[in-house]
Amino acid sequence: MSFIGRSKKLITGTLLAGMLMAAFAGCGKAQDESTQTAKVKYINVGFSQVGAESDWRVANTESICGALTREYGFNLMYDDAQQKQDKQIIAIRNFVAQEVDCIVLAPVMETGWDTVLEEARNAGIPVIVVDRMVDVTDKELYTAWVGSDFKTEGRIACEWLNAFTEKKEIAPEDIHIVGIQGTMGGTAQIGRSDALRDSCILYGWDLLAQEPADYTKAKSKEVMLGFLHRYDNVNVVYCENDNEALGAIEAIEESGRKVGTDIANGEIMIISFDAAHSGLSMMLEGKIALDVECNPLQGDVLRKIINDVEEGKTVDKYTYIEEKTFTSDDTVKSVIVDKKVYDITPITQEIFEGREY
């Protein structure tokens, strides 16, 4: 059975109502009751999401669920994997059994998907991967991917740190970094962790340690307290998302240290990723120095890709979401990564209030 030109299924009103109640229990989207009795053709989509471990993830779920509603011609079946790969594999097999038209997968980690994605392909069901990538032997097991260039995000952060410390005349050997990693094995963790390690080698920074905190505030606080106990010279904390940055800030302040950019005089600098409201609010207070956006608003792009696949159109294998980088001051105005210039935007109250997440 081909991915392209597969006929959409005709669903009766009674069956449709039941499926939609289950589908949107996790998305919190109220549905218009007036169409439940009509016979309508929808694109049936099964969506396996990592979970709700961070502000970013919640915004990502809301964006995708909001884009794949009946208003736009979709019947969405949503599954929260609670950060467990085995639950995602079960969900995908359930979607295959229900003969959905398309599967959307936000994978917990990169590896371990060959068998279940082969089952989806054998059933003629296209798979669209979002956010983290999958590492499979045959890239034709998935139709397309939508997300961020995580290693470039990390390199932007490191190039900013290099430019900032050069302008402040801080020697590389005086920069002592700890990294608080995300969920190990996920694409964001791999890209951002690798960027930090590579940059420490390139610029001669002292990378004291890297430990995972699964993108959560509570775990990050625990990890940061451990770092502060072991290393009395920490002056830069590289957090792989905003929730981890919040946990690190709490740990630092409870230990009697101060967060900020004056690392030459004892402050500890926080670098973060996501640029969600939670992180940018801390930046407005001067507690996060740099926040590289990881844009969770992927729903509209995903909807177009699914529609194009259903209509038999050729789609790009990889689609990168546009993103920005924010800072607490204007010391560094831009950085260059792979010959491309990335602007660094000083945060303002107006920018903060205009953000969608």
Short mmCIF file of C-alpha atoms in Angstrom, two decimals:
data_model
loop_
_atom_site.label_atom_id
_atom_site.label_comp_id
_atom_site.label_asym_id
_atom_site.label_seq_id
_atom_site.Cartn_x
_atom_site.Cartn_y
_atom_site.Cartn_z
CA MET A 1 0.00 0.00 0.00
CA SER A 2 1.50 3.37 -0.99
CA PHE A 3 1.95 6.39 1.30
CA ILE A 4 0.65 8.62 -1.47
CA GLY A 5 -2.93 8.79 -2.60
CA ARG A 6 -4.32 6.55 0.14
CA SER A 7 -8.06 7.07 0.43
CA LYS A 8 -9.25 8.74 3.61
CA LYS A 9 -11.62 6.71 5.73
CA LEU A 10 -15.29 7.52 6.12
CA ILE A 11 -16.20 7.59 9.80
CA THR A 12 -19.68 7.52 11.20
CA GLY A 13 -20.72 10.17 13.67
CA THR A 14 -20.94 7.81 16.63
CA LEU A 15 -17.48 6.30 16.11
CA LEU A 16 -15.96 9.69 15.40
CA ALA A 17 -17.30 11.19 18.61
CA GLY A 18 -15.80 8.39 20.70
CA MET A 19 -12.42 8.60 19.02
CA LEU A 20 -12.25 12.36 19.41
CA MET A 21 -13.05 12.19 23.12
CA ALA A 22 -10.04 9.92 23.59
CA ALA A 23 -7.86 11.86 21.18
CA PHE A 24 -8.22 15.21 22.82
CA ALA A 25 -8.21 14.17 26.45
CA GLY A 26 -4.47 14.93 26.50
CA CYS A 27 -4.68 18.05 24.36
CA GLY A 28 -7.47 19.82 26.22
CA LYS A 29 -9.23 21.00 23.05
CA ALA A 30 -13.00 21.37 23.21
CA GLN A 31 -14.80 20.12 20.10
CA ASP A 32 -17.86 21.47 18.31
CA GLU A 33 -20.70 19.05 18.96
CA SER A 34 -22.69 20.17 15.91
CA THR A 35 -20.74 18.04 13.42
CA GLN A 36 -20.65 14.80 15.39
CA THR A 37 -23.70 13.39 13.63
CA ALA A 38 -22.49 14.20 10.13
CA LYS A 39 -20.56 11.76 7.96
CA VAL A 40 -17.28 13.55 7.23
CA LYS A 41 -13.96 12.44 5.74
CA TYR A 42 -11.02 13.26 7.99
CA ILE A 43 -7.29 12.60 7.84
CA ASN A 44 -6.77 10.25 10.78
CA VAL A 45 -3.51 11.00 12.61
CA GLY A 46 -1.93 9.18 15.54
CA PHE A 47 0.42 11.40 17.58
CA SER A 48 2.89 9.89 20.06
CA GLN A 49 4.36 12.68 22.22
CA VAL A 50 7.33 12.28 24.58
CA GLY A 51 5.40 13.62 27.56
CA ALA A 52 4.98 16.91 29.42
CA GLU A 53 8.37 17.23 31.10
CA SER A 54 8.94 20.90 30.30
CA ASP A 55 7.30 24.19 29.34
CA TRP A 56 8.66 23.64 25.84
CA ARG A 57 7.00 20.24 25.54
CA VAL A 58 3.62 21.56 26.68
CA ALA A 59 3.81 24.36 24.09
CA ASN A 60 4.80 21.85 21.40
CA THR A 61 1.85 19.60 22.24
CA GLU A 62 -0.59 22.51 22.18
CA SER A 63 0.77 23.69 18.82
CA ILE A 64 0.42 20.29 17.16
CA CYS A 65 -2.94 19.46 18.71
CA GLY A 66 -4.25 22.90 17.78
CA ALA A 67 -3.16 22.46 14.16
CA LEU A 68 -4.68 19.00 13.68
CA THR A 69 -8.31 19.62 14.65
CA ARG A 70 -11.56 18.78 12.88
CA GLU A 71 -11.72 22.40 11.78
CA TYR A 72 -8.71 21.69 9.58
CA GLY A 73 -9.94 18.27 8.47
CA PHE A 74 -8.18 15.99 10.97
CA ASN A 75 -9.16 13.36 13.49
CA LEU A 76 -6.32 13.25 16.03
CA MET A 77 -5.50 10.36 18.36
CA TYR A 78 -3.05 11.58 21.01
CA ASP A 79 -0.82 9.49 23.27
CA ASP A 80 1.41 10.81 26.09
CA ALA A 81 4.40 8.46 26.47
CA GLN A 82 5.51 9.87 29.85
CA GLN A 83 9.12 9.81 28.56
CA LYS A 84 9.08 6.04 28.02
CA GLN A 85 10.11 4.60 24.66
CA ASP A 86 8.27 1.33 25.24
CA LYS A 87 5.01 3.26 25.61
CA GLN A 88 5.69 4.99 22.30
CA ILE A 89 6.26 1.69 20.55
CA ILE A 90 2.96 0.38 21.93
CA ALA A 91 1.21 3.56 20.80
CA ILE A 92 2.58 3.26 17.26
CA ARG A 93 1.43 -0.35 17.04
CA ASN A 94 -2.02 0.71 18.22
CA PHE A 95 -2.12 3.42 15.55
CA VAL A 96 -1.15 0.84 12.92
CA ALA A 97 -3.90 -1.50 14.15
CA GLN A 98 -6.41 1.36 13.83
CA GLU A 99 -5.24 1.97 10.25
CA VAL A 100 -4.59 5.68 10.69
CA ASP A 101 -3.61 7.73 7.64
CA CYS A 102 -0.46 9.16 9.24
CA ILE A 103 1.65 8.77 12.38
CA VAL A 104 3.40 11.69 14.06
CA LEU A 105 6.25 10.68 16.37
CA ALA A 106 8.15 12.90 18.81
CA PRO A 107 10.70 10.27 19.88
CA VAL A 108 12.10 9.93 23.39
CA MET A 109 15.50 8.97 21.99
CA GLU A 110 17.10 8.45 18.60
CA THR A 111 17.68 4.69 18.54
CA GLY A 112 15.42 1.64 18.78
CA TRP A 113 12.83 2.48 16.11
CA ASP A 114 13.67 0.23 13.14
CA THR A 115 11.26 -2.61 13.89
CA VAL A 116 8.15 -0.60 14.73
CA LEU A 117 8.66 1.89 11.89
CA GLU A 118 9.07 -1.05 9.51
CA GLU A 119 5.67 -2.27 10.73
CA ALA A 120 4.17 1.13 9.94
CA ARG A 121 5.73 1.13 6.47
CA ASN A 122 4.46 -2.38 5.76
CA ALA A 123 0.98 -1.11 6.65
CA GLY A 124 1.38 1.76 4.17
CA ILE A 125 1.29 4.45 6.86
CA PRO A 126 3.65 7.43 6.52
CA VAL A 127 5.49 8.56 9.65
CA ILE A 128 6.37 12.20 10.29
CA VAL A 129 9.03 12.67 12.98
CA VAL A 130 9.01 15.90 14.99
CA ASP A 131 11.52 17.51 17.38
CA ARG A 132 14.16 14.82 18.03
CA MET A 133 15.38 12.66 15.17
CA VAL A 134 15.40 8.88 14.79
CA ASP A 135 18.56 6.93 13.99
CA VAL A 136 17.40 4.10 11.70
CA THR A 137 19.20 1.92 9.18
CA ASP A 138 16.80 2.94 6.40
CA LYS A 139 15.82 6.62 6.33
CA GLU A 140 12.84 5.74 4.12
CA LEU A 141 11.19 4.35 7.25
CA TYR A 142 10.00 7.90 7.90
CA THR A 143 8.60 10.31 5.36
CA ALA A 144 9.75 13.63 6.83
CA TRP A 145 11.17 15.32 9.91
CA VAL A 146 10.34 18.73 11.44
CA GLY A 147 12.40 20.36 14.17
CA SER A 148 15.46 22.33 15.21
CA ASP A 149 19.18 22.16 14.44
CA PHE A 150 20.23 21.37 17.99
CA LYS A 151 23.98 21.32 17.45
CA THR A 152 23.83 24.70 15.74
CA GLU A 153 21.86 25.99 18.75
CA GLY A 154 24.68 24.80 21.00
CA ARG A 155 27.34 26.32 18.78
CA ILE A 156 25.53 29.68 18.79
CA ALA A 157 25.57 29.63 22.59
CA CYS A 158 29.26 28.75 22.70
CA GLU A 159 30.24 31.34 20.11
CA TRP A 160 28.39 33.93 22.17
CA LEU A 161 30.24 32.85 25.33
CA ASN A 162 33.56 33.11 23.51
CA ALA A 163 32.76 36.57 22.14
CA PHE A 164 31.39 37.76 25.51
CA THR A 165 34.40 36.63 27.53
CA GLU A 166 36.83 38.07 24.97
CA LYS A 167 35.13 41.48 25.24
CA LYS A 168 35.26 41.26 29.03
CA GLU A 169 38.94 40.21 28.81
CA ILE A 170 38.37 36.96 30.68
CA ALA A 171 41.01 34.36 29.86
CA PRO A 172 39.82 30.94 28.56
CA GLU A 173 41.54 29.13 31.42
CA ASP A 174 39.46 31.16 33.87
CA ILE A 175 36.18 29.80 32.48
CA HIS A 176 34.99 26.79 34.50
CA ILE A 177 31.85 25.18 33.06
CA VAL A 178 29.39 22.55 34.18
CA GLY A 179 26.80 21.17 31.77
CA ILE A 180 23.32 20.08 32.84
CA GLN A 181 22.16 17.76 30.08
CA GLY A 182 18.71 16.79 28.89
CA THR A 183 17.37 13.27 28.44
CA MET A 184 20.32 11.18 27.32
CA GLY A 185 20.12 9.81 23.78
CA GLY A 186 17.71 12.44 22.50
CA THR A 187 18.76 14.59 19.54
CA ALA A 188 18.65 17.86 21.49
CA GLN A 189 20.86 16.44 24.24
CA ILE A 190 23.35 14.98 21.77
CA GLY A 191 23.63 18.16 19.69
CA ARG A 192 23.88 20.60 22.60
CA SER A 193 26.25 18.42 24.65
CA ASP A 194 28.53 17.82 21.68
CA ALA A 195 28.62 21.54 20.87
CA LEU A 196 29.76 22.33 24.42
CA ARG A 197 32.45 19.64 24.49
CA ASP A 198 33.78 20.66 21.07
CA SER A 199 33.88 24.34 22.03
CA CYS A 200 35.67 23.65 25.31
CA ILE A 201 38.39 21.87 23.34
CA LEU A 202 38.49 24.60 20.69
CA TYR A 203 38.68 27.56 23.08
CA GLY A 204 40.50 25.98 26.02
CA TRP A 205 37.68 26.27 28.55
CA ASP A 206 37.64 24.07 31.64
CA LEU A 207 34.70 21.65 31.34
CA LEU A 208 34.37 20.35 34.88
CA ALA A 209 31.49 17.90 34.32
CA GLN A 210 28.30 17.13 32.43
CA GLU A 211 25.35 15.32 34.01
CA PRO A 212 21.75 14.71 32.84
CA ALA A 213 18.66 16.16 34.51
CA ASP A 214 16.01 14.99 32.00
CA TYR A 215 14.92 18.57 31.23
CA THR A 216 13.27 18.93 34.64
CA LYS A 217 13.66 21.67 37.24
CA ALA A 218 13.75 19.36 40.26
CA LYS A 219 16.44 17.05 38.89
CA SER A 220 18.49 20.01 37.67
CA LYS A 221 18.48 21.57 41.13
CA GLU A 222 19.73 18.29 42.57
CA VAL A 223 22.49 18.03 39.95
CA MET A 224 23.54 21.66 40.45
CA LEU A 225 23.77 21.27 44.21
CA GLY A 226 26.09 18.33 43.60
CA PHE A 227 28.25 20.39 41.26
CA LEU A 228 28.52 23.23 43.79
CA HIS A 229 29.53 20.75 46.47
CA ARG A 230 32.27 19.24 44.29
CA TYR A 231 33.55 22.32 42.47
CA ASP A 232 34.11 25.67 44.19
CA ASN A 233 35.26 27.40 40.98
CA VAL A 234 32.13 26.96 38.80
CA ASN A 235 31.34 30.20 36.98
CA VAL A 236 29.33 29.07 33.90
CA VAL A 237 26.36 26.68 33.85
CA TYR A 238 25.24 25.39 30.45
CA CYS A 239 21.64 24.19 30.88
CA GLU A 240 20.05 22.30 28.02
CA ASN A 241 16.59 23.80 28.59
CA ASP A 242 14.84 26.51 30.59
CA ASN A 243 13.41 24.22 33.26
CA GLU A 244 16.94 23.05 34.05
CA ALA A 245 18.09 26.68 34.18
CA LEU A 246 15.40 27.44 36.78
CA GLY A 247 16.53 24.51 38.90
CA ALA A 248 20.18 25.57 38.64
CA ILE A 249 19.32 29.15 39.65
CA GLU A 250 17.50 27.93 42.77
CA ALA A 251 20.44 25.75 43.76
CA ILE A 252 22.98 28.55 43.25
CA GLU A 253 20.98 31.10 45.21
CA GLU A 254 20.24 28.69 48.05
CA SER A 255 23.98 28.00 48.32
CA GLY A 256 24.65 31.70 48.84
CA ARG A 257 26.12 32.38 45.40
CA LYS A 258 24.79 34.94 42.92
CA VAL A 259 23.78 34.39 39.31
CA GLY A 260 24.73 36.99 36.72
CA THR A 261 27.26 37.84 34.02
CA ASP A 262 30.03 39.30 36.20
CA ILE A 263 31.91 36.02 36.42
CA ALA A 264 35.21 37.81 37.00
CA ASN A 265 33.84 38.88 40.37
CA GLY A 266 32.22 35.69 41.60
CA GLU A 267 28.88 35.56 39.81
CA ILE A 268 27.76 32.38 38.03
CA MET A 269 26.55 32.75 34.46
CA ILE A 270 23.55 30.75 33.23
CA ILE A 271 23.21 29.79 29.56
CA SER A 272 19.94 28.15 28.53
CA PHE A 273 17.90 26.85 25.59
CA ASP A 274 14.21 27.05 24.58
CA ALA A 275 13.49 30.77 25.24
CA ALA A 276 10.12 29.97 26.79
CA HIS A 277 8.36 32.48 29.06
CA SER A 278 9.87 30.85 32.13
CA GLY A 279 13.41 31.35 30.85
CA LEU A 280 12.94 34.82 29.39
CA SER A 281 11.34 36.06 32.62
CA MET A 282 14.56 35.08 34.42
CA MET A 283 16.53 36.88 31.73
CA LEU A 284 14.57 40.06 32.40
CA GLU A 285 15.71 39.72 36.02
CA GLY A 286 19.31 39.31 34.87
CA LYS A 287 19.50 35.67 36.02
CA ILE A 288 19.90 34.03 32.59
CA ALA A 289 22.60 35.53 30.38
CA LEU A 290 21.73 33.83 27.08
CA ASP A 291 18.71 31.84 25.91
CA VAL A 292 18.80 30.19 22.48
CA GLU A 293 15.31 29.63 21.14
CA CYS A 294 14.12 26.14 20.34
CA ASN A 295 10.81 26.90 18.65
CA PRO A 296 8.04 24.48 19.72
CA LEU A 297 5.41 25.96 17.37
CA GLN A 298 5.62 23.22 14.76
CA GLY A 299 1.91 22.55 14.26
CA ASP A 300 1.22 24.67 11.16
CA VAL A 301 4.29 23.33 9.35
CA LEU A 302 3.37 19.78 10.29
CA ARG A 303 -0.22 20.23 9.07
CA LYS A 304 0.98 21.37 5.64
CA ILE A 305 3.36 18.42 5.34
CA ILE A 306 0.63 15.92 6.22
CA ASN A 307 -1.77 17.51 3.73
CA ASP A 308 0.88 17.44 1.01
CA VAL A 309 1.63 13.76 1.67
CA GLU A 310 -2.07 12.91 1.52
CA GLU A 311 -2.37 14.77 -1.79
CA GLY A 312 0.58 12.90 -3.29
CA LYS A 313 2.93 15.89 -3.33
CA THR A 314 6.68 15.65 -2.79
CA VAL A 315 7.75 16.99 0.61
CA ASP A 316 11.16 17.98 1.96
CA LYS A 317 12.80 15.28 4.03
CA TYR A 318 13.97 17.79 6.65
CA THR A 319 12.32 21.06 7.68
CA TYR A 320 14.03 23.36 10.18
CA ILE A 321 11.94 25.79 12.22
CA GLU A 322 13.03 29.44 12.37
CA GLU A 323 14.49 30.52 15.72
CA LYS A 324 16.06 33.49 17.53
CA THR A 325 18.60 34.03 20.30
CA PHE A 326 18.07 36.35 23.28
CA THR A 327 20.47 37.90 25.77
CA SER A 328 20.31 39.99 28.92
CA ASP A 329 22.53 42.76 27.50
CA ASP A 330 24.03 44.05 24.25
CA THR A 331 27.68 43.06 24.77
CA VAL A 332 27.56 40.72 21.77
CA LYS A 333 25.35 41.73 18.87
CA SER A 334 25.83 38.68 16.59
CA VAL A 335 27.84 35.49 16.13
CA ILE A 336 28.89 33.47 13.10
CA VAL A 337 28.39 29.70 12.80
CA ASP A 338 29.29 27.95 9.55
CA LYS A 339 29.64 31.34 7.81
CA LYS A 340 26.07 32.31 8.74
CA VAL A 341 25.39 35.34 10.92
CA TYR A 342 23.01 34.89 13.86
CA ASP A 343 21.71 38.04 15.54
CA ILE A 344 21.70 38.20 19.33
CA THR A 345 18.63 40.11 20.55
CA PRO A 346 18.62 41.91 23.93
CA ILE A 347 15.44 40.95 25.77
CA THR A 348 12.84 43.64 26.50
CA GLN A 349 9.49 43.60 28.27
CA GLU A 350 7.81 44.20 24.93
CA ILE A 351 9.49 41.18 23.34
CA PHE A 352 8.61 39.06 26.36
CA GLU A 353 4.94 40.03 26.30
CA GLY A 354 4.71 39.38 22.56
CA ARG A 355 5.93 35.79 22.80
CA GLU A 356 3.43 32.98 22.24
CA TYR A 357 4.96 30.53 24.72
#
